[in-house]
Short mmCIF file of C-alpha atoms and ligand atoms in Angstrom, two decimals:
data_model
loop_
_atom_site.label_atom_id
_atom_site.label_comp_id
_atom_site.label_asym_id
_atom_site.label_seq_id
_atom_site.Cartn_x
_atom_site.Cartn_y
_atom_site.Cartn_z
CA UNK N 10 56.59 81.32 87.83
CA UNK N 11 59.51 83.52 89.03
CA UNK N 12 57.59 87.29 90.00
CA UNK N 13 59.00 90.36 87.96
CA UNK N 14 60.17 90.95 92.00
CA UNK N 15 62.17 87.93 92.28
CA UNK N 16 63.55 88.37 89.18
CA UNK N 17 64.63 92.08 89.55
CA UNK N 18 66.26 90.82 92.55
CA UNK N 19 68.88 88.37 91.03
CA UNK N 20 69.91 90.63 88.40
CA UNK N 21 70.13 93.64 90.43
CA UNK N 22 72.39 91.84 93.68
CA UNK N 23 73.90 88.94 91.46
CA UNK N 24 74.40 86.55 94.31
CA UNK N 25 76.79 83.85 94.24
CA UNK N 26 76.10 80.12 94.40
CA UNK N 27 72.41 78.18 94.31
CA UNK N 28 70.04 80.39 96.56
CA UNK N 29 66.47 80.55 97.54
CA UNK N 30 64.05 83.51 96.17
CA UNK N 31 61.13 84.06 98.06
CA UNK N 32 58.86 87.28 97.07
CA UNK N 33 56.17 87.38 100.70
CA UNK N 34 54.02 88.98 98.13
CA UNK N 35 52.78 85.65 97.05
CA UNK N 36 52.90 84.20 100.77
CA UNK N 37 50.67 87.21 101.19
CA UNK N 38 48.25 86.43 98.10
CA UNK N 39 48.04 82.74 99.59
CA UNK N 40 47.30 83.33 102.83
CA UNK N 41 44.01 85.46 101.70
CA UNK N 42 43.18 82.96 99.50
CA UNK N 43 42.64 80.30 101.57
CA UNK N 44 40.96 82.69 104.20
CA UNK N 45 38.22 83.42 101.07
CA UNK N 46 38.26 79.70 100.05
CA UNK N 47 37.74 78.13 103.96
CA UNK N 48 36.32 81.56 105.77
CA UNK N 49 35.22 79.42 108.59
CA UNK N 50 38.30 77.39 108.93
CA UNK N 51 41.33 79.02 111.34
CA UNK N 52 44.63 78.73 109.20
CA UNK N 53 47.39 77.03 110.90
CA UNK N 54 50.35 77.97 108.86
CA UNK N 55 52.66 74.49 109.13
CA UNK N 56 55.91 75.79 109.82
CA UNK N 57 57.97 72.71 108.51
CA UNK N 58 57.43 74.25 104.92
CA UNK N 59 59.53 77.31 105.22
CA UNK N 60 60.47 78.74 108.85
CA UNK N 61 61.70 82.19 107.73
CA UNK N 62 61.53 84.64 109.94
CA UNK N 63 60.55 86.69 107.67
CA UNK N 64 57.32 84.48 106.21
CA UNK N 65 56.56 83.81 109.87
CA UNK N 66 56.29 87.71 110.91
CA UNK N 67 54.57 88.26 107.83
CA UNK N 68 51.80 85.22 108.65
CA UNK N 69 51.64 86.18 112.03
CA UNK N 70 50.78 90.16 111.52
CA UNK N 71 47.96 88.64 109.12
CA UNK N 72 46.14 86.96 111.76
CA UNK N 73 47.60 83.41 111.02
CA UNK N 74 47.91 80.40 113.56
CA UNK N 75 50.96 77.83 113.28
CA UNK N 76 50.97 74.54 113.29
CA UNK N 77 54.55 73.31 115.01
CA UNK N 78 56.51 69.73 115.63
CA UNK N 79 59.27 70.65 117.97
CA UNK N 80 59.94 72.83 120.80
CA UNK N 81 62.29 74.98 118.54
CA UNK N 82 59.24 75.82 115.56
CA UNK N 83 57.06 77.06 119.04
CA UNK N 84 59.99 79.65 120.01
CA UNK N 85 59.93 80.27 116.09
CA UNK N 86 56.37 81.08 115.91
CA UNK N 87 55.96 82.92 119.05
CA UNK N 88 59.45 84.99 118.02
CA UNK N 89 57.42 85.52 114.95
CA UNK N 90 54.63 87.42 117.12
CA UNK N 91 51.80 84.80 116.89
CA UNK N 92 50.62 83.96 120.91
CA UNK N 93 50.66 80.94 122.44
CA UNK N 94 47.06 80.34 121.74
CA UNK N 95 47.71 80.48 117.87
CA UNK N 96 50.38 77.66 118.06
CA UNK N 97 49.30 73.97 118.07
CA UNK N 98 51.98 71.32 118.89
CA UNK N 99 51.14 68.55 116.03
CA UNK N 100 53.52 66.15 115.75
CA UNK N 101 52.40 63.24 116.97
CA UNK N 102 55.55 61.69 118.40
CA UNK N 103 56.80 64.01 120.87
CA UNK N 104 59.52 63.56 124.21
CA UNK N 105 57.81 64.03 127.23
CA UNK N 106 60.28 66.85 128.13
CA UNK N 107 59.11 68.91 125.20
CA UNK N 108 55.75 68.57 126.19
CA UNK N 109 56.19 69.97 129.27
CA UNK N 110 58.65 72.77 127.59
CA UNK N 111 55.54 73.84 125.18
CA UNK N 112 52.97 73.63 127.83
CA UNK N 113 55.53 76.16 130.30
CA UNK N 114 55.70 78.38 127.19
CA UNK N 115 51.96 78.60 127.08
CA UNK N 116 50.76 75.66 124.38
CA UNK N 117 47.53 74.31 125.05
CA UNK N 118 46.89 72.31 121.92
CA UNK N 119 48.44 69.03 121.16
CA UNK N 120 47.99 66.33 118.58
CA UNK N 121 48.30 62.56 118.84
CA UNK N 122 47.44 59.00 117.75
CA UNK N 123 47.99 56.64 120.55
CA UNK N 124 47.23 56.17 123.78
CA UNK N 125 50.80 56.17 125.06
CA UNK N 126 51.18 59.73 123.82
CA UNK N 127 48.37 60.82 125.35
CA UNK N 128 50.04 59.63 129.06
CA UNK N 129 52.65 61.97 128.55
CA UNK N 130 50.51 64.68 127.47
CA UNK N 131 48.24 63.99 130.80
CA UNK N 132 51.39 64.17 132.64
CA UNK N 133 53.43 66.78 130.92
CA UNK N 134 50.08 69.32 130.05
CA UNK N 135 47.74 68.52 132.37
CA UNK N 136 44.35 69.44 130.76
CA UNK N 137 45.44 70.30 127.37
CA UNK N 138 43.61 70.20 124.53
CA UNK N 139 43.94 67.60 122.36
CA UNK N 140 43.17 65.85 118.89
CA UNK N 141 43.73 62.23 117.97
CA UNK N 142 44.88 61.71 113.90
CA UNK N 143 43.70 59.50 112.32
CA UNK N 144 45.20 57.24 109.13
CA UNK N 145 44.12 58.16 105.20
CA UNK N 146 45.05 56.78 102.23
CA UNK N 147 46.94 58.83 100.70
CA UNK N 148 45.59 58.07 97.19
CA UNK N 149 46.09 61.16 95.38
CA UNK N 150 49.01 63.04 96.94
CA UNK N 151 51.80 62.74 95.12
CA UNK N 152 53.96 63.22 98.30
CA UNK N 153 51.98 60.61 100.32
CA UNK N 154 52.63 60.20 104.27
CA UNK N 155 52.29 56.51 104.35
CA UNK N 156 51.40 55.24 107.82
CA UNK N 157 53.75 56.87 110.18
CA UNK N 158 51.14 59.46 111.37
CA UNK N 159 47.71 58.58 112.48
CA UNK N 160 45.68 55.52 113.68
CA UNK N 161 42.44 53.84 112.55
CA UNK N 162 39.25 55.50 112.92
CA UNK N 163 38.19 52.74 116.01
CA UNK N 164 41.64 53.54 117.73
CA UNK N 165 40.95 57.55 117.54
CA UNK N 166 37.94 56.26 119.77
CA UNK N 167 40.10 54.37 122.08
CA UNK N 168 42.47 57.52 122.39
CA UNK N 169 40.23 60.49 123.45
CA UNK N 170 38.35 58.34 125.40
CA UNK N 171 41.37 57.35 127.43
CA UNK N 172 42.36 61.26 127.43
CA UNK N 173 39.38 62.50 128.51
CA UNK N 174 39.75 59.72 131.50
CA UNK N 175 43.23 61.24 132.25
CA UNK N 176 41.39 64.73 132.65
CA UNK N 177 42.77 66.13 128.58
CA UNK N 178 40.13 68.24 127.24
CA UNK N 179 39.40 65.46 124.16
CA UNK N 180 38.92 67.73 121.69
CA UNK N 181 39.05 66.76 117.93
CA UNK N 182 39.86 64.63 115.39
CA UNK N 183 42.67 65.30 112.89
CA UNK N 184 44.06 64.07 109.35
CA UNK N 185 46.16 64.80 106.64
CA UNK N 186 45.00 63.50 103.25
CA UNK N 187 48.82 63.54 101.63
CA UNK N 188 50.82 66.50 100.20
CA UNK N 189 50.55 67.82 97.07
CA UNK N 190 47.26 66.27 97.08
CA UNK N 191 45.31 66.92 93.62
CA UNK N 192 42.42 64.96 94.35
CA UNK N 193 39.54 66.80 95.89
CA UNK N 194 37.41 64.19 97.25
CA UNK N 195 40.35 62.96 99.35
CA UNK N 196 38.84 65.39 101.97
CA UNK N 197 35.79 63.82 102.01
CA UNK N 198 36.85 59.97 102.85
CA UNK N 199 38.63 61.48 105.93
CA UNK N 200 35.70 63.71 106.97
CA UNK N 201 33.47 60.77 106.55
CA UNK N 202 35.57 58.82 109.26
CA UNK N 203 36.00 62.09 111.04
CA UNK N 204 31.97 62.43 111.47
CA UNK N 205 32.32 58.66 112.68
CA UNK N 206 34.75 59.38 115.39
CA UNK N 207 31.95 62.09 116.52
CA UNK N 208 29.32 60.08 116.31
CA UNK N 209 30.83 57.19 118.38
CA UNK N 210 31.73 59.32 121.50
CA UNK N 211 29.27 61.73 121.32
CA UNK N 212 27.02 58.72 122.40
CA UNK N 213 29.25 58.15 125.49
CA UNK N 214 28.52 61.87 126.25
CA UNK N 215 32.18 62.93 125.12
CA UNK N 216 31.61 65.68 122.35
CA UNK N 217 34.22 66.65 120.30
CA UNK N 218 34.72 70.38 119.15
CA UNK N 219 37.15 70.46 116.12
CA UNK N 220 38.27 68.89 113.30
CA UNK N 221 41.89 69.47 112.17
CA UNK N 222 41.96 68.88 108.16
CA UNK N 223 45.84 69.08 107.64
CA UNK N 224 47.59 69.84 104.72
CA UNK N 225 48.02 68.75 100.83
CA UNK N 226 47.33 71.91 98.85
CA UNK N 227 49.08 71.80 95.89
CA UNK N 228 51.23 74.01 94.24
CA UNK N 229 51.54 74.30 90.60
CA UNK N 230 54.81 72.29 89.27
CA UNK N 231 54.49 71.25 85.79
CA UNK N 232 50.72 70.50 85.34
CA UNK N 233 48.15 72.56 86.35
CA UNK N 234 46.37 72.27 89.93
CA UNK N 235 42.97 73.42 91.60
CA UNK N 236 42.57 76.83 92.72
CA UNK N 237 42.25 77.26 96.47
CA UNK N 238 38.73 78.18 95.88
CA UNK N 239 38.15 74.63 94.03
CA UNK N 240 39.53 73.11 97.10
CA UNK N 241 37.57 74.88 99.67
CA UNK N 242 34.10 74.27 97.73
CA UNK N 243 34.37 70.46 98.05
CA UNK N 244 35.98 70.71 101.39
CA UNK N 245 33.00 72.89 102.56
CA UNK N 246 30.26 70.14 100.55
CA UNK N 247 31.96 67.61 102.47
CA UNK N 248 31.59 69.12 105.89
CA UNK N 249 27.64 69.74 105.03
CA UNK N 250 27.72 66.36 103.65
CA UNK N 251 28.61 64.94 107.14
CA UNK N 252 28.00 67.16 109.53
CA UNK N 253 24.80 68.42 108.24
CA UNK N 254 24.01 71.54 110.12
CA UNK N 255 26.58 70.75 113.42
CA UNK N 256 29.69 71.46 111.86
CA UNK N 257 32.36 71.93 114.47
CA UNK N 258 35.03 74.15 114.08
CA UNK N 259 37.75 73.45 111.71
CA UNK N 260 41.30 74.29 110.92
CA UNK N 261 43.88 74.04 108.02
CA UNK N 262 47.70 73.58 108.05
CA UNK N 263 48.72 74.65 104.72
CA UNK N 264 52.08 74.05 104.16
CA UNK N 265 53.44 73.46 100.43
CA UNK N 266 50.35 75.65 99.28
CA UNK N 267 51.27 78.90 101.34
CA UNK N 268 54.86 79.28 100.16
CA UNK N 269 55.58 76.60 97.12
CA UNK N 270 54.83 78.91 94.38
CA UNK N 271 56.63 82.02 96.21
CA UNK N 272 59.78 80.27 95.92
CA UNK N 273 61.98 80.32 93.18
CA UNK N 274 65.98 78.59 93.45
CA UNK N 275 68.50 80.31 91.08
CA UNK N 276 70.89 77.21 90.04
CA UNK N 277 73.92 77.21 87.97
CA UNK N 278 75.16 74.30 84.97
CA UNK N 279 78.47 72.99 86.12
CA UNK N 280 78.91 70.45 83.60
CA UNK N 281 76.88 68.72 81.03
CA UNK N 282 78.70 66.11 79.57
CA UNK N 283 77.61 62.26 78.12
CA UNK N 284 78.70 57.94 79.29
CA UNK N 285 79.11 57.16 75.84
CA UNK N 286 79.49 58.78 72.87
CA UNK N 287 76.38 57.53 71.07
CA UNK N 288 74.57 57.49 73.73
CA UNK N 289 71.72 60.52 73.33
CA UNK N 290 70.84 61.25 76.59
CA UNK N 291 73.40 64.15 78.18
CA UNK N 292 73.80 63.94 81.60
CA UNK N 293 73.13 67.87 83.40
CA UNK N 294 75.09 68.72 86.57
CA UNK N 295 73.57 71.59 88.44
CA UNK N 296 75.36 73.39 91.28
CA UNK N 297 72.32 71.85 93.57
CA UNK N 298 71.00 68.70 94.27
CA UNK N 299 69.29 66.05 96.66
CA UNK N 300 71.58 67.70 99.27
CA UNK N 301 71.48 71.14 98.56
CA UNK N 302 67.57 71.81 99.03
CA UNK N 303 65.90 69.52 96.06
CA UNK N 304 65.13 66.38 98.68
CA UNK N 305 61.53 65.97 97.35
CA UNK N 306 62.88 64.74 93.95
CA UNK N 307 63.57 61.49 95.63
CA UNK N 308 61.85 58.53 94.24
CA UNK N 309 61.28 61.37 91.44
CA UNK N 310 58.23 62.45 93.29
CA UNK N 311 58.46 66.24 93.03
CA UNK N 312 59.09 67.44 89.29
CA UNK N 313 59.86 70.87 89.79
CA UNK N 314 59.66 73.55 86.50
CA UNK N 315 63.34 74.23 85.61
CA UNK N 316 63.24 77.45 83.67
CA UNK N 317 66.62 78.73 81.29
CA UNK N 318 67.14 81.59 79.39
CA UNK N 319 67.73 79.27 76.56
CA UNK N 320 63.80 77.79 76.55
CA UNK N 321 62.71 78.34 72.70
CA UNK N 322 65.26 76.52 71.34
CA UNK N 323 64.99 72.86 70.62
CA UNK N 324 64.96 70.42 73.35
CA UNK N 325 66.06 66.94 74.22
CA UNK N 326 65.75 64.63 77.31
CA UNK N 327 68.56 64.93 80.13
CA UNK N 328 69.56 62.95 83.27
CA UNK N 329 69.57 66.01 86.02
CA UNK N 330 71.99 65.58 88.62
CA UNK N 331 73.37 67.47 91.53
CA UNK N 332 76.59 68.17 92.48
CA UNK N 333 77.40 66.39 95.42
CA UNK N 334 80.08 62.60 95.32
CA UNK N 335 77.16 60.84 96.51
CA UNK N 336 75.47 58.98 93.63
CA UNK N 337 72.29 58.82 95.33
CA UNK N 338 73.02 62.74 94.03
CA UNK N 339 70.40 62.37 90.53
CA UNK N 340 66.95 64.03 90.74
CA UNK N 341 65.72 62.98 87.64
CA UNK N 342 66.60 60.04 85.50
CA UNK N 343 63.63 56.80 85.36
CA UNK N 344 62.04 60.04 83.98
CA UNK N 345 64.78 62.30 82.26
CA UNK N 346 63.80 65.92 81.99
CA UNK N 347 63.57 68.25 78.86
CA UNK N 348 66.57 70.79 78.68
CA UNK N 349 67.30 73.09 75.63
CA UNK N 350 70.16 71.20 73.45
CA UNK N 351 72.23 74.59 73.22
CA UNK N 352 72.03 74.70 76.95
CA UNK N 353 76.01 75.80 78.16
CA UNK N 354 77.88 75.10 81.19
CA UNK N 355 77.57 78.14 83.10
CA UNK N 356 74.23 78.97 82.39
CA UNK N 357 71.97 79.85 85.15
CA UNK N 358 68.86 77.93 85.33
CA UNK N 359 65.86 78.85 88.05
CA UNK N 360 63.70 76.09 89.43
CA UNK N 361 60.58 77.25 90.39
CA UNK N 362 57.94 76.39 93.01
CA UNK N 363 60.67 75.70 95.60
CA UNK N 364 59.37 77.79 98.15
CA UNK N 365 58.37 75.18 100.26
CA UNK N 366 60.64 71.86 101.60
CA UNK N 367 63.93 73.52 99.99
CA UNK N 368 65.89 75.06 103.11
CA UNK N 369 65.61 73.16 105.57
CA UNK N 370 66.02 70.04 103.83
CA UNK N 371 69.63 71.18 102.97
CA UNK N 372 72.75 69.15 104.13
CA UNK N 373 74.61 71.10 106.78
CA UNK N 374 77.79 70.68 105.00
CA UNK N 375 77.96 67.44 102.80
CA UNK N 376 81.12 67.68 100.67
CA UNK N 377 81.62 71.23 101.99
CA UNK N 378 78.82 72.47 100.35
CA UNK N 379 77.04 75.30 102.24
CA UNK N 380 73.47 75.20 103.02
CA UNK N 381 71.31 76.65 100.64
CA UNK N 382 71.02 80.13 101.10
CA UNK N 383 67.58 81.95 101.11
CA UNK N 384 66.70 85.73 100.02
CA UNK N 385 63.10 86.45 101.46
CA UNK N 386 62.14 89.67 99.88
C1 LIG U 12 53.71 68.81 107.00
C2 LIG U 12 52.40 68.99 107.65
C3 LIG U 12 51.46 69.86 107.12
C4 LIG U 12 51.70 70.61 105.82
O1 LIG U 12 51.46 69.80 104.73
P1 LIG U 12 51.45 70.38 103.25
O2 LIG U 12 51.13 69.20 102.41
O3 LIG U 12 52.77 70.98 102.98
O4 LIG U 12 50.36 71.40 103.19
C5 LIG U 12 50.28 70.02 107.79
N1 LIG U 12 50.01 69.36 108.93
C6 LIG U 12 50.89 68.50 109.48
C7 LIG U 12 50.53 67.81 110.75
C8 LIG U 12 52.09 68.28 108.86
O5 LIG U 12 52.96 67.42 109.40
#
């Protein structure tokens, strides 16, 4: 839901085109929540989501740690104020040259998933810290991250062993159970491997100190998702479950669920007009699309609230497409989306929950179109 904040701001400065509204307020109310849901667990904001300076000084002066995949989100995060110490490099596919660029700017903390990663870490941050990921499932998240990142539970073995050889500090285990992850016992299928990665090399004398449990919180599109505090009960009966009484130190990466719901994109109708004339679904052109911000709507996977001033009247199903001469250009249409029938072109319509995954997935410059502008207020 747009905040009385966000929307005092567009009336008040009117500005032009498709922007971004973020209110920190929100970012603010997030980050304590997950501190009260996980107060053992060190938050690593994951930068990806939304690297405004502003969010990023905000996170930072509230104690925050950042969780970073290029050289460029480290300057970010340590422009932001957080120390090198708070920043954890965790993409696993990294150039050896930006290794060594993190480790000269003070990063200690690195993740990765095979053993030829972890010979450039060796050689570019000699006696790092660093945590192997391992594969999930997915199941549950409906922005799943197939299996690009991580590998199997018997590999992670494999891979801080060979670290520890190469004189790393071997130091965790690390996952990331999908995003927008609604399930809550997807936690515990990747602790439960977790624990076995542990177990294994603890018997070779090689004990492991953290586990990294990623991202997925959810923020609220159309349906309704579990409160932070649901989340951090069955994360927490998961680490008991086992763990038992050695948990090891853990750490979050919220992404989508620190900055989703403080976002809020003010979009305009440019045309709404039909294929045929009997056919009876109208076809909605907003002034943003697939290129403009709205990437996650690909394969329909993110169905973001679309909000008009228009909303009590009667409604009928549209095809909603952006604006751009690519036809790849539709966000929704296997599923076509409910839009007032008096809706006008002209009208503005605000898409909420777009705080997260908007800006930076915005074209440069596709058809001339200018990135999509963001307010953080
Ligand atoms: C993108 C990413 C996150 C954030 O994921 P969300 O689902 O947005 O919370 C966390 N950790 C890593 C390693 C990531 O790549």
């Amino acid at each position: 839901m747009a905040t009385q904040r966000v929307l005092d701001f567009l009336a008040t400065r009117r500005p032009e085109g498709p922007c971004l509204v973020v209110d920190l307020d929100v970012v603010r109310d997030n980050f304590r929540a997950f501190e009260k849901a996980l107060p053992d667990s060190k938050i690593y904001y994951a930068v990806k989501a939304n690297p405004a300076p502003e969010i990023l000084r905000l996170l930072a002066a509230m104690g925050s740690s950042f969780d970073t995949a290029s050289v460029a989100e480290v300057e970010m995060a340590l422009d932001a104020g957080a120390t090198a110490d708070r920043i954890s490099f965790g993409n696993t596919i990294k150039k050896e040259r930006d290794i060594a660029r993190a480790y000269a700017l003070g990063i200690r903390l690195y993740a990765v998933d095979s053993v030829e990663e972890v010979e450039k870490v060796s050689r570019a941050a000699p006696g790092a810290r660093v945590f192997c990921r391992v594969l999930t499932d997915g199941e549950g998240a409906e922005w799943p991250l197939s299996r690009k990142f991580g590998c199997v539970p018997a590999m992670a073995v494999d891979v801080l062993r060979h670290a520890r050889k190469l004189g790393l500090d071997a130091y965790g285990v690390s996952f990331h159970v999908g995003s927008q992850q609604t399930d809550l016992t997807a936690w515990d299928r990747a602790l439960a491997d977790a624990k076995r990665v542990f177990a294994t090399l603890a018997e070779e004398g090689i004990v492991l100190k953290m586990v990294n449990m990623g991202g997925g919180f959810p923020t609220r599109y159309l349906k309704d998702v579990p409160a932070a505090q649901a989340y951090g009960q069955a994360i927490f009966g998961s680490l008991r479950k086992h763990f038992g009484n050695d948990i090891p130190e853990t750490i979050i990466e919220p992404g989508r669920g620190m900055v989703g719901n403080a976002g809020v994109i003010k979009s305009e109708v440019v045309l709404i007009s039909k294929k045929a004339d009997n056919d009876n679904v109208r076809w909605v052109y907003l002034d943003i699309g697939k290129f403009g911000g709205l990437a996650e709507t690909m394969d329909e996977a993110i169905r973001y609230p679309i909000v008009t001033a228009r909303d009590e009247d009667e409604k009928a199903l549209c095809v909603l497409a952006g604006p751009t001469c690519d036809s790849a250009d539709v966000m929704y249409e296997k599923a076509p989306y409910p839009l007032p029938l008096s809706l006008t072109i002209g009208d503005e319509v605000l898409i909420e929950g777009t705080g997260a995954y908007t800006t930076t997935y915005s074209a440069v410059a596709f058809n001339g179109f200018e990135p999509l502008r963001s307010y953080v207020i």
